[in-house]
């Protein structure tokens, strides 16, 4: 198969209106990176309160990238070799002070208002199977994020547009605050759930994390995670490199050949430098990732009408040994 770009739409899961889909981009050495876009829909849980319900994805209808893999793509069949992005949130999520959970994406409290998948100028049906190659693709999604476990309070309008450029997945984020927010613990956009260990055999996929001020810019700091295995004295995670003003991070394996890059450019100075706070979280449990949190809201309590805009990119590449 050539080094083109491919799209696969699956059948909707039982009882669901829309189907999940995958985008395949060349990763190198004959492998492809597969981004899995998952359609999630959950009803309102009336038993949840603003201050409770961690990781309960209620009150949502939304597409998000759930995982990414590298593997072979032959005759429309993808054969994954290893996971490179684990299943947590990748795009945007925030938490107000006093809230029991983050809002957005994986965490729920986000409901679509519009959705469109377009390949080579044609609007694709999101409720029937399809596989094919393309030159251009865009996936647009508009949604409203409500206050944590408070579905009557619309807090954020969230507009996303994914596009593909060569072997990169790009994402335009538009975030508009519809009412005054409480002080934010954090607002992460993007997040990079870079796999540290291969979940299947616990081998090292990535061991080095490099923080740069921007893409092509100055190296600010780096961290070696080689010594971290699959557990840490019962802890789920440990954080490092806090207060790093980085907008581009590269996570890679010195021997594996796996490289996972991500970052963003601020549009029209809508996110001031003093709000930028990026750090690394080495996670255990089932995650086994070197997760990068790009906080764009340090010390902020956004007012109604505040707009944050950024251009985000993800790039997954492989330069290791050829795989059959």
PDB file of C-alpha atoms in Angstrom:
ATOM      1  CA  UNK A   1       0.000   0.000   0.000  1.00  0.00           C
ATOM      2  CA  UNK A   2       1.321   3.504  -0.821  1.00  0.00           C
ATOM      3  CA  UNK A   3       2.024   6.293   1.657  1.00  0.00           C
ATOM      4  CA  UNK A   4      -1.368   7.887   1.183  1.00  0.00           C
ATOM      5  CA  UNK A   5      -3.875   8.966   3.806  1.00  0.00           C
ATOM      6  CA  UNK A   6      -6.893   6.811   4.532  1.00  0.00           C
ATOM      7  CA  UNK A   7     -10.258   7.060   6.213  1.00  0.00           C
ATOM      8  CA  UNK A   8     -12.379   4.258   7.643  1.00  0.00           C
ATOM      9  CA  UNK A   9     -15.914   4.699   8.965  1.00  0.00           C
ATOM     10  CA  UNK A  10     -17.368   1.826  10.957  1.00  0.00           C
ATOM     11  CA  UNK A  11     -20.960   0.796  11.587  1.00  0.00           C
ATOM     12  CA  UNK A  12     -22.715   2.564  14.468  1.00  0.00           C
ATOM     13  CA  UNK A  13     -22.670   0.729  17.759  1.00  0.00           C
ATOM     14  CA  UNK A  14     -26.019  -0.681  18.851  1.00  0.00           C
ATOM     15  CA  UNK A  15     -28.498   2.092  19.559  1.00  0.00           C
ATOM     16  CA  UNK A  16     -26.119   4.886  18.485  1.00  0.00           C
ATOM     17  CA  UNK A  17     -26.866   7.514  15.835  1.00  0.00           C
ATOM     18  CA  UNK A  18     -23.288   7.934  14.592  1.00  0.00           C
ATOM     19  CA  UNK A  19     -20.372   5.569  14.012  1.00  0.00           C
ATOM     20  CA  UNK A  20     -16.759   5.753  15.143  1.00  0.00           C
ATOM     21  CA  UNK A  21     -14.128   6.349  12.463  1.00  0.00           C
ATOM     22  CA  UNK A  22     -10.346   6.147  12.018  1.00  0.00           C
ATOM     23  CA  UNK A  23      -7.834   8.302  10.159  1.00  0.00           C
ATOM     24  CA  UNK A  24      -4.619   6.606   8.977  1.00  0.00           C
ATOM     25  CA  UNK A  25      -1.493   8.672   8.318  1.00  0.00           C
ATOM     26  CA  UNK A  26       1.953   7.403   7.230  1.00  0.00           C
ATOM     27  CA  UNK A  27       4.310   7.023  10.192  1.00  0.00           C
ATOM     28  CA  UNK A  28       7.470   5.699   8.513  1.00  0.00           C
ATOM     29  CA  UNK A  29       9.105   2.289   7.900  1.00  0.00           C
ATOM     30  CA  UNK A  30       5.931   1.022   6.272  1.00  0.00           C
ATOM     31  CA  UNK A  31       3.769   1.690   9.330  1.00  0.00           C
ATOM     32  CA  UNK A  32       0.682   3.867   9.709  1.00  0.00           C
ATOM     33  CA  UNK A  33      -0.558   5.860  12.661  1.00  0.00           C
ATOM     34  CA  UNK A  34      -4.230   5.261  13.338  1.00  0.00           C
ATOM     35  CA  UNK A  35      -6.217   7.922  15.196  1.00  0.00           C
ATOM     36  CA  UNK A  36      -9.436   6.417  16.545  1.00  0.00           C
ATOM     37  CA  UNK A  37     -12.305   8.904  16.760  1.00  0.00           C
ATOM     38  CA  UNK A  38     -14.903   7.575  19.147  1.00  0.00           C
ATOM     39  CA  UNK A  39     -18.524   8.716  19.280  1.00  0.00           C
ATOM     40  CA  UNK A  40     -19.717   8.774  22.863  1.00  0.00           C
ATOM     41  CA  UNK A  41     -23.234   9.490  24.097  1.00  0.00           C
ATOM     42  CA  UNK A  42     -24.361   9.328  27.714  1.00  0.00           C
ATOM     43  CA  UNK A  43     -27.509  10.643  29.378  1.00  0.00           C
ATOM     44  CA  UNK A  44     -27.816  12.976  32.342  1.00  0.00           C
ATOM     45  CA  UNK A  45     -27.142  11.452  35.751  1.00  0.00           C
ATOM     46  CA  UNK A  46     -29.456  13.329  38.117  1.00  0.00           C
ATOM     47  CA  UNK A  47     -27.714  11.884  41.189  1.00  0.00           C
ATOM     48  CA  UNK A  48     -24.466  13.742  40.481  1.00  0.00           C
ATOM     49  CA  UNK A  49     -23.662  17.074  42.141  1.00  0.00           C
ATOM     50  CA  UNK A  50     -21.291  19.855  41.076  1.00  0.00           C
ATOM     51  CA  UNK A  51     -18.778  18.794  43.707  1.00  0.00           C
ATOM     52  CA  UNK A  52     -18.885  15.051  42.961  1.00  0.00           C
ATOM     53  CA  UNK A  53     -18.699  12.367  40.307  1.00  0.00           C
ATOM     54  CA  UNK A  54     -15.055  12.123  39.193  1.00  0.00           C
ATOM     55  CA  UNK A  55     -14.607  10.618  35.715  1.00  0.00           C
ATOM     56  CA  UNK A  56     -18.333  10.115  35.209  1.00  0.00           C
ATOM     57  CA  UNK A  57     -18.892  10.926  31.496  1.00  0.00           C
ATOM     58  CA  UNK A  58     -22.589  11.720  31.849  1.00  0.00           C
ATOM     59  CA  UNK A  59     -24.414  14.440  29.896  1.00  0.00           C
ATOM     60  CA  UNK A  60     -22.442  14.062  26.687  1.00  0.00           C
ATOM     61  CA  UNK A  61     -22.722  13.521  22.960  1.00  0.00           C
ATOM     62  CA  UNK A  62     -19.373  14.067  21.397  1.00  0.00           C
ATOM     63  CA  UNK A  63     -16.583  12.770  19.129  1.00  0.00           C
ATOM     64  CA  UNK A  64     -13.072  12.599  20.528  1.00  0.00           C
ATOM     65  CA  UNK A  65      -9.785  10.842  19.850  1.00  0.00           C
ATOM     66  CA  UNK A  66      -9.826   7.938  22.277  1.00  0.00           C
ATOM     67  CA  UNK A  67      -6.624   6.144  21.266  1.00  0.00           C
ATOM     68  CA  UNK A  68      -3.950   5.997  18.572  1.00  0.00           C
ATOM     69  CA  UNK A  69      -1.942   3.017  17.314  1.00  0.00           C
ATOM     70  CA  UNK A  70       0.912   2.225  14.944  1.00  0.00           C
ATOM     71  CA  UNK A  71       0.714  -0.772  12.663  1.00  0.00           C
ATOM     72  CA  UNK A  72       0.358  -2.181   9.160  1.00  0.00           C
ATOM     73  CA  UNK A  73      -2.467  -1.173   6.838  1.00  0.00           C
ATOM     74  CA  UNK A  74      -3.125  -3.655   4.040  1.00  0.00           C
ATOM     75  CA  UNK A  75      -6.196  -3.876   1.794  1.00  0.00           C
ATOM     76  CA  UNK A  76      -8.268  -1.834   4.193  1.00  0.00           C
ATOM     77  CA  UNK A  77      -7.341  -3.928   7.227  1.00  0.00           C
ATOM     78  CA  UNK A  78      -5.296  -2.327  10.008  1.00  0.00           C
ATOM     79  CA  UNK A  79      -3.050  -4.591  12.108  1.00  0.00           C
ATOM     80  CA  UNK A  80      -1.873  -2.663  15.186  1.00  0.00           C
ATOM     81  CA  UNK A  81       1.608  -3.312  16.546  1.00  0.00           C
ATOM     82  CA  UNK A  82       1.388  -1.066  19.593  1.00  0.00           C
ATOM     83  CA  UNK A  83      -0.678   1.712  21.133  1.00  0.00           C
ATOM     84  CA  UNK A  84       0.941   5.160  21.066  1.00  0.00           C
ATOM     85  CA  UNK A  85      -1.786   7.356  22.593  1.00  0.00           C
ATOM     86  CA  UNK A  86      -3.757   5.901  25.470  1.00  0.00           C
ATOM     87  CA  UNK A  87      -7.458   6.412  26.016  1.00  0.00           C
ATOM     88  CA  UNK A  88      -7.691   9.601  28.090  1.00  0.00           C
ATOM     89  CA  UNK A  89      -8.660  13.034  26.845  1.00  0.00           C
ATOM     90  CA  UNK A  90      -6.538  14.598  24.085  1.00  0.00           C
ATOM     91  CA  UNK A  91      -8.354  17.758  22.959  1.00  0.00           C
ATOM     92  CA  UNK A  92      -9.772  20.045  25.671  1.00  0.00           C
ATOM     93  CA  UNK A  93     -10.937  19.746  29.279  1.00  0.00           C
ATOM     94  CA  UNK A  94     -11.131  22.133  32.229  1.00  0.00           C
ATOM     95  CA  UNK A  95     -11.934  22.059  35.934  1.00  0.00           C
ATOM     96  CA  UNK A  96     -13.395  24.848  38.060  1.00  0.00           C
ATOM     97  CA  UNK A  97     -12.371  25.213  41.692  1.00  0.00           C
ATOM     98  CA  UNK A  98     -14.717  23.146  43.860  1.00  0.00           C
ATOM     99  CA  UNK A  99     -15.886  20.925  41.012  1.00  0.00           C
ATOM    100  CA  UNK A 100     -15.781  17.178  41.449  1.00  0.00           C
ATOM    101  CA  UNK A 101     -14.496  16.551  37.926  1.00  0.00           C
ATOM    102  CA  UNK A 102     -13.143  18.071  34.770  1.00  0.00           C
ATOM    103  CA  UNK A 103     -15.613  18.949  32.008  1.00  0.00           C
ATOM    104  CA  UNK A 104     -15.259  18.218  28.311  1.00  0.00           C
ATOM    105  CA  UNK A 105     -14.456  15.221  26.144  1.00  0.00           C
ATOM    106  CA  UNK A 106     -13.665  12.103  28.154  1.00  0.00           C
ATOM    107  CA  UNK A 107     -15.179  13.697  31.267  1.00  0.00           C
ATOM    108  CA  UNK A 108     -18.606  14.419  29.798  1.00  0.00           C
ATOM    109  CA  UNK A 109     -20.779  17.528  30.160  1.00  0.00           C
ATOM    110  CA  UNK A 110     -20.220  18.284  26.452  1.00  0.00           C
ATOM    111  CA  UNK A 111     -22.990  18.015  23.866  1.00  0.00           C
ATOM    112  CA  UNK A 112     -22.613  18.400  20.087  1.00  0.00           C
ATOM    113  CA  UNK A 113     -24.522  21.089  18.221  1.00  0.00           C
ATOM    114  CA  UNK A 114     -23.033  20.316  14.787  1.00  0.00           C
ATOM    115  CA  UNK A 115     -20.796  17.719  13.146  1.00  0.00           C
ATOM    116  CA  UNK A 116     -19.399  17.151   9.645  1.00  0.00           C
ATOM    117  CA  UNK A 117     -16.774  14.805   8.181  1.00  0.00           C
ATOM    118  CA  UNK A 118     -15.589  15.905   4.729  1.00  0.00           C
ATOM    119  CA  UNK A 119     -13.154  13.975   2.500  1.00  0.00           C
ATOM    120  CA  UNK A 120     -11.955  15.490  -0.782  1.00  0.00           C
ATOM    121  CA  UNK A 121     -14.849  17.918  -0.746  1.00  0.00           C
ATOM    122  CA  UNK A 122     -17.529  15.286  -0.138  1.00  0.00           C
ATOM    123  CA  UNK A 123     -19.548  15.191   3.049  1.00  0.00           C
ATOM    124  CA  UNK A 124     -19.335  11.658   4.420  1.00  0.00           C
ATOM    125  CA  UNK A 125     -22.150   9.729   6.054  1.00  0.00           C
ATOM    126  CA  UNK A 126     -21.320   9.028   9.684  1.00  0.00           C
ATOM    127  CA  UNK A 127     -23.795   6.172   9.937  1.00  0.00           C
ATOM    128  CA  UNK A 128     -22.547   3.736   7.292  1.00  0.00           C
ATOM    129  CA  UNK A 129     -19.257   1.878   6.657  1.00  0.00           C
ATOM    130  CA  UNK A 130     -16.647   3.327   4.307  1.00  0.00           C
ATOM    131  CA  UNK A 131     -12.958   2.903   3.514  1.00  0.00           C
ATOM    132  CA  UNK A 132     -10.870   4.869   1.037  1.00  0.00           C
ATOM    133  CA  UNK A 133      -7.865   7.074   0.373  1.00  0.00           C
ATOM    134  CA  UNK A 134      -8.042  10.853   0.242  1.00  0.00           C
ATOM    135  CA  UNK A 135      -6.009  13.977  -0.333  1.00  0.00           C
ATOM    136  CA  UNK A 136      -7.896  16.301   2.002  1.00  0.00           C
ATOM    137  CA  UNK A 137     -10.024  15.679   5.047  1.00  0.00           C
ATOM    138  CA  UNK A 138     -11.688  17.852   7.637  1.00  0.00           C
ATOM    139  CA  UNK A 139     -13.750  16.964  10.654  1.00  0.00           C
ATOM    140  CA  UNK A 140     -15.716  19.802  12.229  1.00  0.00           C
ATOM    141  CA  UNK A 141     -17.541  19.667  15.501  1.00  0.00           C
ATOM    142  CA  UNK A 142     -19.393  22.325  17.468  1.00  0.00           C
ATOM    143  CA  UNK A 143     -20.484  21.683  21.037  1.00  0.00           C
ATOM    144  CA  UNK A 144     -21.559  23.282  24.285  1.00  0.00           C
ATOM    145  CA  UNK A 145     -19.833  22.393  27.555  1.00  0.00           C
ATOM    146  CA  UNK A 146     -21.910  22.764  30.688  1.00  0.00           C
ATOM    147  CA  UNK A 147     -20.831  23.267  34.284  1.00  0.00           C
ATOM    148  CA  UNK A 148     -19.698  20.093  36.046  1.00  0.00           C
ATOM    149  CA  UNK A 149     -22.722  17.843  36.623  1.00  0.00           C
ATOM    150  CA  UNK A 150     -24.970  20.883  36.097  1.00  0.00           C
ATOM    151  CA  UNK A 151     -26.485  20.402  32.631  1.00  0.00           C
ATOM    152  CA  UNK A 152     -28.671  23.520  32.864  1.00  0.00           C
ATOM    153  CA  UNK A 153     -25.667  25.877  33.004  1.00  0.00           C
ATOM    154  CA  UNK A 154     -24.060  26.376  29.591  1.00  0.00           C
ATOM    155  CA  UNK A 155     -20.500  27.487  30.221  1.00  0.00           C
ATOM    156  CA  UNK A 156     -18.417  27.139  27.024  1.00  0.00           C
ATOM    157  CA  UNK A 157     -18.965  27.059  23.281  1.00  0.00           C
ATOM    158  CA  UNK A 158     -16.347  24.723  21.799  1.00  0.00           C
ATOM    159  CA  UNK A 159     -15.579  24.669  18.072  1.00  0.00           C
ATOM    160  CA  UNK A 160     -13.083  22.200  16.617  1.00  0.00           C
ATOM    161  CA  UNK A 161     -11.817  21.611  13.115  1.00  0.00           C
ATOM    162  CA  UNK A 162      -9.424  18.738  12.405  1.00  0.00           C
ATOM    163  CA  UNK A 163      -7.446  18.752   9.172  1.00  0.00           C
ATOM    164  CA  UNK A 164      -4.588  16.653   7.816  1.00  0.00           C
ATOM    165  CA  UNK A 165      -1.250  18.033   6.608  1.00  0.00           C
ATOM    166  CA  UNK A 166       1.155  15.397   5.292  1.00  0.00           C
ATOM    167  CA  UNK A 167       1.640  13.048   8.281  1.00  0.00           C
ATOM    168  CA  UNK A 168       0.293  15.473  10.873  1.00  0.00           C
ATOM    169  CA  UNK A 169      -3.159  15.748  12.371  1.00  0.00           C
ATOM    170  CA  UNK A 170      -3.971  19.414  12.916  1.00  0.00           C
ATOM    171  CA  UNK A 171      -6.708  20.870  15.099  1.00  0.00           C
ATOM    172  CA  UNK A 172      -8.101  24.387  15.251  1.00  0.00           C
ATOM    173  CA  UNK A 173      -9.611  25.060  18.673  1.00  0.00           C
ATOM    174  CA  UNK A 174     -12.059  27.897  19.383  1.00  0.00           C
ATOM    175  CA  UNK A 175     -13.187  28.220  22.996  1.00  0.00           C
ATOM    176  CA  UNK A 176     -15.673  30.931  24.006  1.00  0.00           C
ATOM    177  CA  UNK A 177     -16.871  31.385  27.594  1.00  0.00           C
ATOM    178  CA  UNK A 178     -20.651  31.870  27.644  1.00  0.00           C
ATOM    179  CA  UNK A 179     -20.766  33.044  31.272  1.00  0.00           C
ATOM    180  CA  UNK A 180     -18.330  33.896  34.044  1.00  0.00           C
ATOM    181  CA  UNK A 181     -16.370  30.892  35.261  1.00  0.00           C
ATOM    182  CA  UNK A 182     -15.218  30.135  38.765  1.00  0.00           C
ATOM    183  CA  UNK A 183     -11.426  30.205  39.222  1.00  0.00           C
ATOM    184  CA  UNK A 184     -10.004  27.365  37.160  1.00  0.00           C
ATOM    185  CA  UNK A 185      -7.842  24.632  38.614  1.00  0.00           C
ATOM    186  CA  UNK A 186      -6.642  24.069  35.036  1.00  0.00           C
ATOM    187  CA  UNK A 187      -7.738  24.096  31.407  1.00  0.00           C
ATOM    188  CA  UNK A 188      -5.758  21.688  29.264  1.00  0.00           C
ATOM    189  CA  UNK A 189      -5.578  22.183  25.492  1.00  0.00           C
ATOM    190  CA  UNK A 190      -4.174  20.007  24.114  1.00  0.00           C
ATOM    191  CA  UNK A 191      -3.090  16.958  26.102  1.00  0.00           C
ATOM    192  CA  UNK A 192      -0.641  14.377  24.824  1.00  0.00           C
ATOM    193  CA  UNK A 193      -1.277  10.880  26.211  1.00  0.00           C
ATOM    194  CA  UNK A 194       2.058   9.523  24.958  1.00  0.00           C
ATOM    195  CA  UNK A 195       2.446   5.818  25.655  1.00  0.00           C
ATOM    196  CA  UNK A 196       5.443   5.109  27.930  1.00  0.00           C
ATOM    197  CA  UNK A 197       5.168   1.324  28.156  1.00  0.00           C
ATOM    198  CA  UNK A 198       3.613  -1.077  25.686  1.00  0.00           C
ATOM    199  CA  UNK A 199       0.551  -2.376  27.594  1.00  0.00           C
ATOM    200  CA  UNK A 200       0.881  -5.835  26.044  1.00  0.00           C
ATOM    201  CA  UNK A 201       4.402  -6.675  27.227  1.00  0.00           C
ATOM    202  CA  UNK A 202       5.518  -3.674  29.383  1.00  0.00           C
ATOM    203  CA  UNK A 203       8.398  -2.929  27.001  1.00  0.00           C
ATOM    204  CA  UNK A 204       9.582   0.697  26.795  1.00  0.00           C
ATOM    205  CA  UNK A 205       8.061   2.686  23.921  1.00  0.00           C
ATOM    206  CA  UNK A 206       9.117   6.171  25.050  1.00  0.00           C
ATOM    207  CA  UNK A 207      11.658   7.236  27.656  1.00  0.00           C
ATOM    208  CA  UNK A 208      12.568  10.846  26.869  1.00  0.00           C
ATOM    209  CA  UNK A 209      10.403  13.968  27.155  1.00  0.00           C
ATOM    210  CA  UNK A 210      11.669  17.257  25.709  1.00  0.00           C
ATOM    211  CA  UNK A 211       9.970  20.614  26.294  1.00  0.00           C
ATOM    212  CA  UNK A 212      10.539  23.464  23.813  1.00  0.00           C
ATOM    213  CA  UNK A 213       9.358  27.061  23.955  1.00  0.00           C
ATOM    214  CA  UNK A 214       7.791  26.510  20.547  1.00  0.00           C
ATOM    215  CA  UNK A 215       8.147  24.255  17.548  1.00  0.00           C
ATOM    216  CA  UNK A 216      11.609  24.669  16.078  1.00  0.00           C
ATOM    217  CA  UNK A 217      12.572  26.779  19.074  1.00  0.00           C
ATOM    218  CA  UNK A 218      14.638  26.540  22.242  1.00  0.00           C
ATOM    219  CA  UNK A 219      14.879  23.402  24.371  1.00  0.00           C
ATOM    220  CA  UNK A 220      13.677  24.386  27.853  1.00  0.00           C
ATOM    221  CA  UNK A 221      14.081  21.132  29.761  1.00  0.00           C
ATOM    222  CA  UNK A 222      14.040  17.368  29.311  1.00  0.00           C
ATOM    223  CA  UNK A 223      13.183  14.409  31.508  1.00  0.00           C
ATOM    224  CA  UNK A 224      14.218  10.753  31.364  1.00  0.00           C
ATOM    225  CA  UNK A 225      11.497   8.278  32.393  1.00  0.00           C
ATOM    226  CA  UNK A 226      13.568   5.120  31.817  1.00  0.00           C
ATOM    227  CA  UNK A 227      13.576   4.202  35.499  1.00  0.00           C
ATOM    228  CA  UNK A 228       9.771   4.211  35.792  1.00  0.00           C
ATOM    229  CA  UNK A 229       8.181   0.814  35.426  1.00  0.00           C
ATOM    230  CA  UNK A 230       4.559  -0.257  35.725  1.00  0.00           C
ATOM    231  CA  UNK A 231       4.067   0.724  39.371  1.00  0.00           C
ATOM    232  CA  UNK A 232       5.246   3.308  41.891  1.00  0.00           C
ATOM    233  CA  UNK A 233       4.535   2.419  45.536  1.00  0.00           C
ATOM    234  CA  UNK A 234       0.804   2.315  44.971  1.00  0.00           C
ATOM    235  CA  UNK A 235       0.651   5.773  43.381  1.00  0.00           C
ATOM    236  CA  UNK A 236      -1.332   6.317  40.202  1.00  0.00           C
ATOM    237  CA  UNK A 237       0.906   9.137  38.939  1.00  0.00           C
ATOM    238  CA  UNK A 238       3.750  11.516  39.676  1.00  0.00           C
ATOM    239  CA  UNK A 239       4.267  14.982  38.148  1.00  0.00           C
ATOM    240  CA  UNK A 240       7.450  16.676  36.957  1.00  0.00           C
ATOM    241  CA  UNK A 241       8.669  19.773  35.092  1.00  0.00           C
ATOM    242  CA  UNK A 242       5.898  22.025  36.412  1.00  0.00           C
ATOM    243  CA  UNK A 243       5.728  25.710  35.452  1.00  0.00           C
ATOM    244  CA  UNK A 244       7.358  25.052  32.070  1.00  0.00           C
ATOM    245  CA  UNK A 245       6.268  27.598  29.474  1.00  0.00           C
ATOM    246  CA  UNK A 246       6.336  25.163  26.604  1.00  0.00           C
ATOM    247  CA  UNK A 247       4.013  25.003  23.597  1.00  0.00           C
ATOM    248  CA  UNK A 248       5.755  22.075  21.874  1.00  0.00           C
ATOM    249  CA  UNK A 249       6.767  18.739  23.395  1.00  0.00           C
ATOM    250  CA  UNK A 250       8.469  15.705  21.875  1.00  0.00           C
ATOM    251  CA  UNK A 251       8.218  12.312  23.588  1.00  0.00           C
ATOM    252  CA  UNK A 252      10.333   9.518  22.111  1.00  0.00           C
ATOM    253  CA  UNK A 253      12.152   6.251  22.733  1.00  0.00           C
ATOM    254  CA  UNK A 254      15.908   6.213  22.365  1.00  0.00           C
ATOM    255  CA  UNK A 255      15.800   2.611  21.129  1.00  0.00           C
ATOM    256  CA  UNK A 256      12.201   1.964  20.093  1.00  0.00           C
ATOM    257  CA  UNK A 257      12.074   4.436  17.192  1.00  0.00           C
ATOM    258  CA  UNK A 258       8.696   5.750  18.380  1.00  0.00           C
ATOM    259  CA  UNK A 259       8.272   9.535  18.445  1.00  0.00           C
ATOM    260  CA  UNK A 260       5.138  11.344  19.643  1.00  0.00           C
ATOM    261  CA  UNK A 261       4.956  15.097  19.158  1.00  0.00           C
ATOM    262  CA  UNK A 262       2.322  17.644  20.027  1.00  0.00           C
ATOM    263  CA  UNK A 263       1.843  21.313  20.671  1.00  0.00           C
ATOM    264  CA  UNK A 264       0.025  24.480  19.707  1.00  0.00           C
ATOM    265  CA  UNK A 265       0.324  27.995  18.358  1.00  0.00           C
ATOM    266  CA  UNK A 266      -1.780  30.744  19.906  1.00  0.00           C
ATOM    267  CA  UNK A 267      -4.004  32.629  17.440  1.00  0.00           C
ATOM    268  CA  UNK A 268      -4.212  36.438  17.697  1.00  0.00           C
ATOM    269  CA  UNK A 269      -2.636  36.519  21.190  1.00  0.00           C
ATOM    270  CA  UNK A 270      -5.864  35.162  22.696  1.00  0.00           C
ATOM    271  CA  UNK A 271      -3.908  33.094  25.261  1.00  0.00           C
ATOM    272  CA  UNK A 272      -1.424  35.353  27.125  1.00  0.00           C
ATOM    273  CA  UNK A 273       2.015  33.955  27.962  1.00  0.00           C
ATOM    274  CA  UNK A 274       1.363  34.174  31.701  1.00  0.00           C
ATOM    275  CA  UNK A 275      -1.440  31.587  31.343  1.00  0.00           C
ATOM    276  CA  UNK A 276       0.870  28.955  29.857  1.00  0.00           C
ATOM    277  CA  UNK A 277       1.961  26.181  32.247  1.00  0.00           C
ATOM    278  CA  UNK A 278       3.015  22.815  30.803  1.00  0.00           C
ATOM    279  CA  UNK A 279       4.091  19.753  32.759  1.00  0.00           C
ATOM    280  CA  UNK A 280       4.690  16.001  32.585  1.00  0.00           C
ATOM    281  CA  UNK A 281       2.682  13.412  34.475  1.00  0.00           C
ATOM    282  CA  UNK A 282       4.146   9.885  34.580  1.00  0.00           C
ATOM    283  CA  UNK A 283       1.134   7.624  35.006  1.00  0.00           C
ATOM    284  CA  UNK A 284       0.692   4.006  36.013  1.00  0.00           C
ATOM    285  CA  UNK A 285      -2.436   1.872  36.429  1.00  0.00           C
ATOM    286  CA  UNK A 286      -3.648   0.969  32.937  1.00  0.00           C
ATOM    287  CA  UNK A 287      -2.352   4.181  31.364  1.00  0.00           C
ATOM    288  CA  UNK A 288       1.427   3.627  31.330  1.00  0.00           C
ATOM    289  CA  UNK A 289       1.914   6.980  29.639  1.00  0.00           C
ATOM    290  CA  UNK A 290       4.108  10.057  29.810  1.00  0.00           C
ATOM    291  CA  UNK A 291       1.146  12.417  29.691  1.00  0.00           C
ATOM    292  CA  UNK A 292       1.774  16.040  28.792  1.00  0.00           C
ATOM    293  CA  UNK A 293      -0.653  18.611  30.158  1.00  0.00           C
ATOM    294  CA  UNK A 294      -0.673  21.917  28.280  1.00  0.00           C
ATOM    295  CA  UNK A 295      -2.406  24.237  30.758  1.00  0.00           C
ATOM    296  CA  UNK A 296      -3.618  27.427  29.042  1.00  0.00           C
ATOM    297  CA  UNK A 297      -5.438  28.929  32.036  1.00  0.00           C
ATOM    298  CA  UNK A 298      -2.953  29.322  34.885  1.00  0.00           C
ATOM    299  CA  UNK A 299      -4.539  31.496  37.560  1.00  0.00           C
ATOM    300  CA  UNK A 300      -7.557  32.414  35.433  1.00  0.00           C
ATOM    301  CA  UNK A 301     -11.277  32.815  36.065  1.00  0.00           C
ATOM    302  CA  UNK A 302     -12.498  33.578  32.520  1.00  0.00           C
ATOM    303  CA  UNK A 303     -15.258  36.155  32.099  1.00  0.00           C
ATOM    304  CA  UNK A 304     -18.222  35.904  29.762  1.00  0.00           C
ATOM    305  CA  UNK A 305     -17.056  36.634  26.216  1.00  0.00           C
ATOM    306  CA  UNK A 306     -13.449  35.503  26.754  1.00  0.00           C
ATOM    307  CA  UNK A 307     -12.157  33.664  23.672  1.00  0.00           C
ATOM    308  CA  UNK A 308      -9.168  31.324  23.429  1.00  0.00           C
ATOM    309  CA  UNK A 309      -7.979  30.201  19.993  1.00  0.00           C
ATOM    310  CA  UNK A 310      -5.109  27.946  19.004  1.00  0.00           C
ATOM    311  CA  UNK A 311      -3.793  25.754  16.212  1.00  0.00           C
ATOM    312  CA  UNK A 312      -2.810  22.342  17.575  1.00  0.00           C
ATOM    313  CA  UNK A 313      -0.915  19.501  15.943  1.00  0.00           C
ATOM    314  CA  UNK A 314      -0.146  15.847  16.654  1.00  0.00           C
ATOM    315  CA  UNK A 315       2.582  13.904  14.844  1.00  0.00           C
ATOM    316  CA  UNK A 316       3.256  10.181  15.353  1.00  0.00           C
ATOM    317  CA  UNK A 317       6.310   8.707  13.620  1.00  0.00           C
ATOM    318  CA  UNK A 318       8.360   5.529  13.607  1.00  0.00           C
ATOM    319  CA  UNK A 319      12.049   5.147  12.676  1.00  0.00           C
ATOM    320  CA  UNK A 320      12.845   1.771  14.253  1.00  0.00           C
ATOM    321  CA  UNK A 321      13.308  -1.688  12.801  1.00  0.00           C
ATOM    322  CA  UNK A 322      11.100  -2.780   9.928  1.00  0.00           C
ATOM    323  CA  UNK A 323       8.109  -4.766  11.130  1.00  0.00           C
ATOM    324  CA  UNK A 324       6.343  -7.500   9.216  1.00  0.00           C
TER     325      UNK A 324
END
